[in-house]
Amino acid sequence: MCGICGCGQTNNTGKLKPVLGQHQHVLKQDHDHSHHGHAYDHHSHDHNESERLIKVEQDLLSKNNVYAAQNRAYFQQHHIFTLNLVSSPGAGKTTLLVETIKALKDRFPIAVIEGDQQTERDADRIRATGIPALQINTGRACHLDAHGIGHAVMELGVKGHSLLAIENVGNLVCPSSFDLGEAHKVVVLSVTEGDDKPIKYPDMFHAADLMLINKTDLLPYVNFDVGRCIHYARQVNPDIQIIQLSATKGDNFSVWTDWLVKRVKPELND
Amino acid sequence: MTNLPGENLHLPEGCMAGIAMHELSLLENVREILEDHALKQNFCRVTKVTLEIGKLSCVEPEALRFGFDVVMKDSLAENAELIISELAGLGVCRQCQQQMAMETLYDPCAYCGSLLVTVSQGAEMKIKDLTVI
Ligand SMILES: Nc1nc2c(ncn2[C@@H]2O[C@H](COP(=O)(O)OP(=O)(O)O)[C@@H](O)[C@H]2O)c(=O)[nH]1
Ligand SMILES: [Mg+2]
Ligand SMILES: [Zn+2]
Ligand SMILES: [Zn+2]
């Protein structure tokens, strides 16, 4: 049963394949188009009919956006606070999640969806903390899409009144345009990457509501001007919230966990 | 890994180095939308696709042109002509309320220098129309 998108396709391989088209739950790995699109191949009738113009006026991402809206409605209905974590590879998303889970798993249910092009490694790191995690291997696709997330949520059986963290594929380009239905995109930038990332990848910093500046324990050793980074981020997105922390050393970590608790359990807010 | 036309160009994993990957996945969305419309509006071939791409959107028109033929191959839009109409970027300053042209998402206000400029046009990525048979 397909709870969110209603496409009726089940997945019994235990491992979710990414979903690009409406009823293609298997990725076209080899990009060999000779195996699909038969419906339009080699029509034998002739095309004497006259051409006509069709107005479409449709967003390129409209299909993804429909799935994203369904996910968002589901999350709201079940009080699932969903974050879409994005960064370059190695910024510390998985480490951050592992530490977050350790700090908060007794407060409310947490589930994780891991996006990665090839391996199952990050989901294993999450499962080692004792919470449910599902890996979506996107193969050659460099982002998660909303339809795949809907299926992952069903397969994981994400509980209500919970935190759902989605670790997107390490990439600061594509995930900015694919809405997954999350409450917020959170961009993780580590201080080893350079303080001008926000203006090098403005779309992502524009789309994010929160920027985590991670690995602050390394600040003494790198040439990273936190003030300049924040200035650039605000230039691209005047409303962006910013937390500086170290996932491994724990500096400032409670600012982040407090930020989460406030949103997962709004009833605790004064 | 993606095969691009001509030589088999193998993009590295992750697409930081192969930004065209982004455009390829957007083009796959275009193809799916065409297939939906073909069923609904009863046509079997598309000869021309017009896209409207805002200057502040995260797509490169050149990369779209480059990927279009590959993604449309063996689909109803094989050999279709691609027209891209670019839409200029516009923003409105939240401090002084002036409207101005924007080249990037991080342009400060051209009038007062404020960074609080909200994009009002130019983020669009749309399929405008199709010529079909
Ligand atoms: N020094 C330091 N290293 C960190 C921190 N957070 C993560 N790392 C390291 O950065 C590397 C990549 O982290 P990972 O969580 O796999 O990044 P991901 O690709 O974004 O998921 C690992 O070796 C982590 O131990 C931090 O706050 N400080
Ligand atoms: Mg990771
Ligand atoms: Zn489905
Ligand atoms: Zn101004």
Short mmCIF file of C-alpha atoms and ligand atoms in Angstrom, two decimals:
data_model
loop_
_atom_site.label_atom_id
_atom_site.label_comp_id
_atom_site.label_asym_id
_atom_site.label_seq_id
_atom_site.Cartn_x
_atom_site.Cartn_y
_atom_site.Cartn_z
CA MET A 1 0.00 0.00 0.00
CA CYS A 2 1.22 3.37 -0.90
CA GLY A 3 0.07 5.71 1.82
CA ILE A 4 1.11 9.15 0.74
CA CYS A 5 1.30 9.31 -3.02
CA GLY A 6 -1.41 6.75 -3.74
CA CYS A 7 0.48 5.26 -6.65
CA GLY A 8 -0.28 1.76 -5.42
CA GLN A 9 3.19 0.41 -5.86
CA THR A 10 4.73 -1.57 -3.07
CA ASN A 11 8.34 -2.15 -2.53
CA ASN A 12 9.23 -5.58 -1.33
CA THR A 13 12.93 -5.58 -1.96
CA GLY A 14 13.41 -4.00 1.45
CA LYS A 15 15.60 -1.37 -0.10
CA LEU A 16 13.99 1.58 -1.69
CA LYS A 17 14.86 2.55 -5.19
CA PRO A 18 14.68 6.20 -6.10
CA VAL A 19 11.71 7.31 -8.02
CA LEU A 20 11.88 9.62 -10.95
CA GLY A 21 8.70 9.04 -12.86
CA GLN A 22 5.23 8.44 -11.56
CA HIS A 23 5.28 4.69 -11.90
CA GLN A 24 8.89 3.95 -12.38
CA HIS A 25 10.16 2.81 -9.07
CA VAL A 26 13.41 1.58 -10.47
CA LEU A 27 16.06 3.98 -11.56
CA LYS A 28 17.16 3.89 -15.16
CA GLN A 29 20.72 3.20 -14.17
CA ASP A 30 22.35 3.13 -17.52
CA HIS A 31 20.52 5.99 -19.14
CA ASP A 32 19.80 3.70 -22.04
CA HIS A 33 16.61 5.02 -23.49
CA SER A 34 16.07 2.09 -25.79
CA HIS A 35 14.34 0.25 -22.94
CA HIS A 36 11.64 2.74 -22.25
CA GLY A 37 9.47 5.22 -24.00
CA HIS A 38 8.17 2.47 -26.29
CA ALA A 39 4.83 4.17 -26.34
CA TYR A 40 6.23 6.80 -28.60
CA ASP A 41 8.64 4.80 -30.69
CA HIS A 42 8.30 4.33 -34.39
CA HIS A 43 4.72 5.21 -35.11
CA SER A 44 3.90 3.67 -38.41
CA HIS A 45 1.15 6.09 -39.33
CA ASP A 46 2.19 9.25 -41.06
CA HIS A 47 2.21 12.67 -39.58
CA ASN A 48 0.28 14.75 -42.04
CA GLU A 49 -1.83 16.32 -39.34
CA SER A 50 -1.09 19.95 -38.90
CA GLU A 51 0.93 21.19 -36.01
CA ARG A 52 -0.79 22.89 -33.10
CA LEU A 53 0.42 24.96 -30.21
CA ILE A 54 -0.36 23.87 -26.66
CA LYS A 55 -0.03 26.30 -23.77
CA VAL A 56 1.50 24.56 -20.80
CA GLU A 57 2.76 27.22 -18.36
CA GLN A 58 3.89 24.54 -15.95
CA ASP A 59 6.83 24.60 -13.57
CA LEU A 60 9.60 22.16 -14.48
CA LEU A 61 9.39 20.83 -10.97
CA SER A 62 5.60 20.65 -10.86
CA LYS A 63 5.48 16.87 -10.53
CA ASN A 64 7.94 16.85 -7.68
CA ASN A 65 6.05 19.72 -6.08
CA VAL A 66 2.80 17.76 -6.06
CA TYR A 67 4.47 14.88 -4.20
CA ALA A 68 6.15 17.36 -1.88
CA ALA A 69 2.80 18.95 -1.03
CA GLN A 70 1.36 15.50 -0.23
CA ASN A 71 4.31 14.73 2.03
CA ARG A 72 3.98 18.11 3.76
CA ALA A 73 0.29 17.54 4.42
CA TYR A 74 1.07 14.11 5.85
CA PHE A 75 3.82 15.50 8.07
CA GLN A 76 1.53 18.22 9.38
CA GLN A 77 -1.31 15.85 10.05
CA HIS A 78 0.94 13.47 11.98
CA HIS A 79 3.06 16.15 13.66
CA ILE A 80 6.26 14.93 12.08
CA PHE A 81 8.84 17.72 12.11
CA THR A 82 10.91 17.11 9.00
CA LEU A 83 14.29 18.56 8.14
CA ASN A 84 16.13 18.27 4.84
CA LEU A 85 19.87 18.42 5.56
CA VAL A 86 22.07 19.54 2.71
CA SER A 87 25.79 20.20 2.39
CA SER A 88 28.88 19.41 0.37
CA PRO A 89 30.22 15.90 0.98
CA GLY A 90 31.99 15.65 4.32
CA ALA A 91 30.57 18.75 6.03
CA GLY A 92 29.46 16.54 8.93
CA LYS A 93 25.77 15.79 8.34
CA THR A 94 25.90 12.16 9.47
CA THR A 95 28.10 12.95 12.48
CA LEU A 96 25.72 15.73 13.43
CA LEU A 97 22.74 13.40 13.16
CA VAL A 98 24.39 10.68 15.24
CA GLU A 99 25.18 13.18 18.01
CA THR A 100 21.72 14.72 17.77
CA ILE A 101 20.10 11.32 18.13
CA LYS A 102 22.25 10.49 21.17
CA ALA A 103 21.19 13.75 22.77
CA LEU A 104 17.49 13.61 21.97
CA LYS A 105 16.31 10.05 21.42
CA ASP A 106 14.81 9.82 24.89
CA ARG A 107 12.79 12.99 24.33
CA PHE A 108 10.81 11.98 21.23
CA PRO A 109 10.88 9.43 18.40
CA ILE A 110 13.45 10.11 15.67
CA ALA A 111 13.73 8.55 12.21
CA VAL A 112 16.31 9.15 9.50
CA ILE A 113 16.25 8.83 5.73
CA GLU A 114 19.72 8.73 4.19
CA GLY A 115 20.32 9.72 0.60
CA ASP A 116 23.52 8.56 -1.01
CA GLN A 117 24.46 7.67 -4.54
CA GLN A 118 25.96 4.29 -3.74
CA THR A 119 26.47 3.00 -0.24
CA GLU A 120 24.51 1.93 2.81
CA ARG A 121 27.20 3.20 5.18
CA ASP A 122 25.51 6.28 6.61
CA ALA A 123 22.28 4.42 7.39
CA ASP A 124 24.37 1.83 9.26
CA ARG A 125 25.97 4.61 11.31
CA ILE A 126 22.49 5.88 12.22
CA ARG A 127 21.08 2.41 13.00
CA ALA A 128 23.97 1.85 15.39
CA THR A 129 22.33 4.49 17.62
CA GLY A 130 19.22 2.32 17.82
CA ILE A 131 16.82 4.36 15.76
CA PRO A 132 15.21 3.41 12.43
CA ALA A 133 17.00 4.56 9.27
CA LEU A 134 16.40 3.89 5.61
CA GLN A 135 18.94 4.36 2.85
CA ILE A 136 17.83 5.56 -0.56
CA ASN A 137 20.56 4.95 -3.09
CA THR A 138 19.96 7.51 -5.79
CA GLY A 139 22.40 5.95 -8.24
CA ARG A 140 23.25 8.55 -10.80
CA ALA A 141 20.70 11.05 -9.53
CA CYS A 142 22.34 13.63 -7.34
CA HIS A 143 19.39 14.54 -5.14
CA LEU A 144 16.44 12.98 -3.36
CA ASP A 145 12.98 13.59 -4.75
CA ALA A 146 9.66 13.95 -3.00
CA HIS A 147 8.06 10.79 -4.39
CA GLY A 148 10.88 8.61 -3.07
CA ILE A 149 10.58 10.30 0.33
CA GLY A 150 6.86 9.51 0.50
CA HIS A 151 7.61 5.82 0.03
CA ALA A 152 10.50 5.90 2.49
CA VAL A 153 8.23 7.41 5.15
CA MET A 154 5.73 4.59 4.67
CA GLU A 155 8.40 1.92 4.69
CA LEU A 156 10.01 3.30 7.85
CA GLY A 157 6.67 3.67 9.59
CA VAL A 158 7.66 7.10 10.88
CA LYS A 159 5.85 7.76 14.18
CA GLY A 160 3.77 10.86 14.91
CA HIS A 161 5.00 13.68 17.15
CA SER A 162 8.52 12.95 16.03
CA LEU A 163 11.59 14.26 14.28
CA LEU A 164 12.33 13.04 10.77
CA ALA A 165 15.78 13.97 9.49
CA ILE A 166 16.52 13.53 5.81
CA GLU A 167 20.20 13.58 4.92
CA ASN A 168 20.32 14.61 1.29
CA VAL A 169 23.03 13.62 -1.18
CA GLY A 170 26.21 15.64 -0.62
CA ASN A 171 25.76 18.36 -3.20
CA LEU A 172 25.00 22.07 -2.95
CA VAL A 173 23.38 22.37 -6.36
CA CYS A 174 20.47 20.08 -7.15
CA PRO A 175 18.83 19.55 -3.76
CA SER A 176 18.06 23.27 -3.60
CA SER A 177 15.30 22.93 -6.17
CA PHE A 178 13.76 19.63 -5.08
CA ASP A 179 11.27 20.26 -2.31
CA LEU A 180 10.75 17.08 -0.26
CA GLY A 181 7.91 18.43 1.87
CA GLU A 182 10.24 19.34 4.72
CA ALA A 183 9.56 22.06 7.28
CA HIS A 184 13.03 23.51 6.73
CA LYS A 185 16.10 22.98 4.65
CA VAL A 186 19.16 23.08 6.89
CA VAL A 187 22.46 23.76 5.18
CA VAL A 188 25.58 22.50 6.92
CA LEU A 189 28.80 24.33 6.12
CA SER A 190 32.05 23.25 7.74
CA VAL A 191 34.83 25.70 8.41
CA THR A 192 37.23 23.67 6.28
CA GLU A 193 35.28 24.61 3.16
CA GLY A 194 35.85 28.33 2.77
CA ASP A 195 33.77 31.25 4.00
CA ASP A 196 32.57 32.24 0.53
CA LYS A 197 30.46 29.10 -0.06
CA PRO A 198 27.20 31.06 0.44
CA ILE A 199 27.88 33.21 -2.61
CA LYS A 200 29.35 30.35 -4.62
CA TYR A 201 26.16 28.32 -4.14
CA PRO A 202 23.61 31.08 -3.56
CA ASP A 203 20.58 28.96 -4.51
CA MET A 204 21.13 26.58 -1.63
CA PHE A 205 21.73 29.27 0.97
CA HIS A 206 18.71 31.13 -0.39
CA ALA A 207 16.54 28.03 -0.01
CA ALA A 208 17.72 27.13 3.51
CA ASP A 209 16.12 28.50 6.68
CA LEU A 210 18.99 27.53 8.95
CA MET A 211 22.74 27.38 8.41
CA LEU A 212 24.87 25.29 10.74
CA ILE A 213 28.51 26.33 10.71
CA ASN A 214 30.12 23.05 11.76
CA LYS A 215 33.61 22.00 12.89
CA THR A 216 34.18 25.24 14.80
CA ASP A 217 36.79 23.30 16.82
CA LEU A 218 38.99 23.59 13.72
CA LEU A 219 38.73 27.39 13.47
CA PRO A 220 42.21 27.97 14.96
CA TYR A 221 43.73 25.91 12.16
CA VAL A 222 41.91 27.17 9.09
CA ASN A 223 41.51 30.40 7.25
CA PHE A 224 37.79 30.82 7.75
CA ASP A 225 36.31 34.19 8.69
CA VAL A 226 33.03 33.43 10.48
CA GLY A 227 31.90 37.06 10.28
CA ARG A 228 32.43 37.15 6.54
CA CYS A 229 30.64 33.84 6.06
CA ILE A 230 27.62 35.12 7.99
CA HIS A 231 27.67 38.36 6.01
CA TYR A 232 27.65 36.43 2.72
CA ALA A 233 24.88 34.12 3.92
CA ARG A 234 22.69 37.09 4.95
CA GLN A 235 23.40 38.73 1.62
CA VAL A 236 21.89 35.75 -0.16
CA ASN A 237 19.19 35.17 2.43
CA PRO A 238 18.47 37.99 4.88
CA ASP A 239 16.23 35.73 6.99
CA ILE A 240 18.59 32.79 7.43
CA GLN A 241 19.15 31.62 11.02
CA ILE A 242 22.69 30.65 11.94
CA ILE A 243 24.15 28.35 14.60
CA GLN A 244 27.88 27.76 15.01
CA LEU A 245 28.80 24.42 16.54
CA SER A 246 31.10 21.45 16.64
CA ALA A 247 29.44 18.09 16.15
CA THR A 248 32.42 16.11 17.41
CA LYS A 249 33.54 18.33 20.32
CA GLY A 250 30.04 19.37 21.34
CA ASP A 251 30.68 23.14 21.46
CA ASN A 252 27.40 25.03 21.27
CA PHE A 253 25.58 21.79 20.49
CA SER A 254 22.76 22.53 22.92
CA VAL A 255 21.80 25.62 20.90
CA TRP A 256 21.02 23.26 18.04
CA THR A 257 19.25 20.64 20.15
CA ASP A 258 17.18 23.39 21.85
CA TRP A 259 16.25 24.71 18.41
CA LEU A 260 14.99 21.22 17.55
CA VAL A 261 13.15 20.50 20.79
CA LYS A 262 11.27 23.78 20.51
CA ARG A 263 9.98 22.76 17.11
CA VAL A 264 9.34 19.06 17.63
CA LYS A 265 7.57 19.71 20.92
CA PRO A 266 6.00 23.14 20.47
CA GLU A 267 3.72 22.45 23.46
CA LEU A 268 6.76 22.95 25.73
CA ASN A 269 7.22 26.54 24.52
CA ASP A 270 6.17 29.23 26.92
CA MET B 1 27.61 8.11 -13.93
CA THR B 2 25.99 9.60 -16.95
CA ASN B 3 26.79 9.19 -20.56
CA LEU B 4 26.70 12.39 -22.50
CA PRO B 5 26.63 12.53 -26.28
CA GLY B 6 29.63 11.75 -28.40
CA GLU B 7 32.34 10.39 -26.19
CA ASN B 8 31.27 8.59 -23.07
CA LEU B 9 32.00 11.34 -20.65
CA HIS B 10 31.94 9.90 -17.15
CA LEU B 11 30.99 12.51 -14.62
CA PRO B 12 32.41 11.96 -11.16
CA GLU B 13 30.11 10.80 -8.41
CA GLY B 14 28.27 13.57 -6.67
CA CYS B 15 27.73 16.30 -9.12
CA MET B 16 29.84 19.05 -7.69
CA ALA B 17 32.07 18.67 -10.71
CA GLY B 18 29.31 17.78 -13.15
CA ILE B 19 26.73 20.45 -12.71
CA ALA B 20 25.07 19.39 -15.95
CA MET B 21 23.65 16.49 -13.93
CA HIS B 22 21.28 18.99 -12.40
CA GLU B 23 19.99 20.04 -15.78
CA LEU B 24 19.64 16.42 -16.87
CA SER B 25 17.33 15.63 -13.99
CA LEU B 26 15.29 18.75 -14.70
CA LEU B 27 15.04 17.67 -18.33
CA GLU B 28 13.75 14.29 -17.22
CA ASN B 29 10.97 16.19 -15.45
CA VAL B 30 10.27 18.04 -18.70
CA ARG B 31 10.00 14.73 -20.54
CA GLU B 32 7.56 13.37 -17.97
CA ILE B 33 5.40 16.47 -18.20
CA LEU B 34 5.32 16.14 -22.01
CA GLU B 35 4.30 12.49 -21.66
CA ASP B 36 1.45 13.46 -19.31
CA HIS B 37 0.20 16.10 -21.71
CA ALA B 38 0.43 13.70 -24.63
CA LEU B 39 -1.97 11.34 -22.89
CA LYS B 40 -4.34 14.08 -21.79
CA GLN B 41 -4.33 16.12 -24.99
CA ASN B 42 -3.93 13.39 -27.48
CA PHE B 43 -0.78 14.00 -29.41
CA CYS B 44 2.11 11.73 -30.16
CA ARG B 45 4.90 14.00 -31.23
CA VAL B 46 6.38 17.24 -29.98
CA THR B 47 8.27 19.32 -32.52
CA LYS B 48 9.05 22.35 -30.40
CA VAL B 49 9.41 22.99 -26.68
CA THR B 50 9.56 26.51 -25.27
CA LEU B 51 10.97 26.91 -21.79
CA GLU B 52 11.05 30.06 -19.73
CA ILE B 53 14.10 30.19 -17.50
CA GLY B 54 14.62 32.96 -15.00
CA LYS B 55 18.07 34.43 -14.72
CA LEU B 56 18.09 33.81 -10.97
CA SER B 57 16.96 30.18 -11.22
CA CYS B 58 19.55 27.52 -10.59
CA VAL B 59 19.74 26.30 -14.18
CA GLU B 60 22.16 27.08 -16.93
CA PRO B 61 20.42 27.50 -20.30
CA GLU B 62 23.55 26.25 -22.04
CA ALA B 63 23.52 23.03 -20.03
CA LEU B 64 19.83 22.57 -20.80
CA ARG B 65 20.53 22.91 -24.51
CA PHE B 66 23.38 20.48 -24.18
CA GLY B 67 21.30 17.85 -22.39
CA PHE B 68 18.02 18.27 -24.23
CA ASP B 69 18.72 15.98 -27.19
CA VAL B 70 20.08 13.24 -24.95
CA VAL B 71 17.15 13.22 -22.59
CA MET B 72 14.52 13.48 -25.35
CA LYS B 73 16.04 10.69 -27.42
CA ASP B 74 13.53 7.86 -28.00
CA SER B 75 10.78 9.94 -26.47
CA LEU B 76 7.89 11.75 -28.12
CA ALA B 77 10.10 14.82 -28.32
CA GLU B 78 13.02 13.23 -30.11
CA ASN B 79 14.57 15.83 -32.43
CA ALA B 80 12.28 18.55 -31.14
CA GLU B 81 13.50 22.11 -31.29
CA LEU B 82 14.25 23.74 -27.94
CA ILE B 83 13.56 27.42 -27.42
CA ILE B 84 14.67 29.00 -24.18
CA SER B 85 13.32 32.38 -23.32
CA GLU B 86 15.26 33.97 -20.51
CA LEU B 87 13.49 36.03 -17.91
CA ALA B 88 15.38 38.90 -16.27
CA GLY B 89 15.93 39.03 -12.53
CA LEU B 90 14.03 41.63 -10.51
CA GLY B 91 14.05 42.41 -6.82
CA VAL B 92 12.33 44.73 -4.39
CA CYS B 93 14.25 46.32 -1.52
CA ARG B 94 12.66 45.77 1.85
CA GLN B 95 14.26 48.93 3.27
CA CYS B 96 13.54 51.51 0.57
CA GLN B 97 10.84 49.65 -1.44
CA GLN B 98 12.58 50.36 -4.77
CA GLN B 99 12.45 47.80 -7.55
CA MET B 100 15.65 46.94 -9.39
CA ALA B 101 17.26 44.56 -11.85
CA MET B 102 19.19 41.70 -10.22
CA GLU B 103 22.06 39.79 -11.75
CA THR B 104 22.56 37.41 -8.85
CA LEU B 105 20.70 36.33 -5.73
CA TYR B 106 23.17 38.32 -3.64
CA ASP B 107 22.98 41.75 -5.27
CA PRO B 108 22.60 44.46 -2.63
CA CYS B 109 19.99 47.18 -3.21
CA ALA B 110 21.12 49.42 -6.06
CA TYR B 111 19.57 52.44 -4.28
CA CYS B 112 20.34 52.14 -0.59
CA GLY B 113 22.85 49.28 -0.42
CA SER B 114 20.66 47.17 1.84
CA LEU B 115 21.06 43.41 1.68
CA LEU B 116 17.37 42.90 2.32
CA VAL B 117 16.32 42.52 -1.29
CA THR B 118 13.53 40.08 -2.09
CA VAL B 119 13.49 38.43 -5.49
CA SER B 120 10.26 39.26 -7.31
CA GLN B 121 11.02 37.77 -10.72
CA GLY B 122 13.67 35.56 -12.25
CA ALA B 123 13.49 32.36 -10.19
CA GLU B 124 11.08 30.75 -12.69
CA MET B 125 11.73 27.51 -14.57
CA LYS B 126 8.68 26.82 -16.69
CA ILE B 127 7.52 24.93 -19.72
CA LYS B 128 5.65 27.69 -21.55
CA ASP B 129 4.26 25.91 -24.57
CA LEU B 130 4.67 23.03 -26.99
CA THR B 131 4.20 22.62 -30.68
CA VAL B 132 2.72 19.19 -31.24
CA ILE B 133 1.40 16.92 -33.94
N1 LIG C 1 36.97 18.28 13.69
C1 LIG C 1 35.70 18.00 13.39
N2 LIG C 1 35.42 17.02 12.51
C2 LIG C 1 34.11 16.75 12.24
C3 LIG C 1 33.06 17.47 12.84
N3 LIG C 1 31.88 16.99 12.35
C4 LIG C 1 32.21 16.01 11.50
N4 LIG C 1 33.55 15.85 11.42
C5 LIG C 1 34.30 14.87 10.61
O1 LIG C 1 34.09 15.15 9.24
C6 LIG C 1 34.12 13.94 8.48
C7 LIG C 1 32.89 13.84 7.59
O2 LIG C 1 31.73 13.73 8.41
P1 LIG C 1 30.37 13.10 7.93
O3 LIG C 1 29.44 13.21 9.08
O4 LIG C 1 30.58 11.75 7.33
O5 LIG C 1 29.96 14.14 6.77
P2 LIG C 1 28.73 14.07 5.72
O6 LIG C 1 29.32 13.63 4.42
O7 LIG C 1 28.22 15.48 5.64
O8 LIG C 1 27.72 13.13 6.26
C8 LIG C 1 34.22 12.81 9.49
O9 LIG C 1 35.55 12.40 9.55
C9 LIG C 1 33.80 13.46 10.78
O10 LIG C 1 34.38 12.87 11.93
C10 LIG C 1 33.39 18.52 13.78
O11 LIG C 1 32.55 19.19 14.35
N5 LIG C 1 34.72 18.74 14.00
MG MG C 2 26.78 11.46 5.36
ZN ZN C 3 4.47 6.09 -5.42
ZN ZN C 4 17.02 49.87 -0.89
#
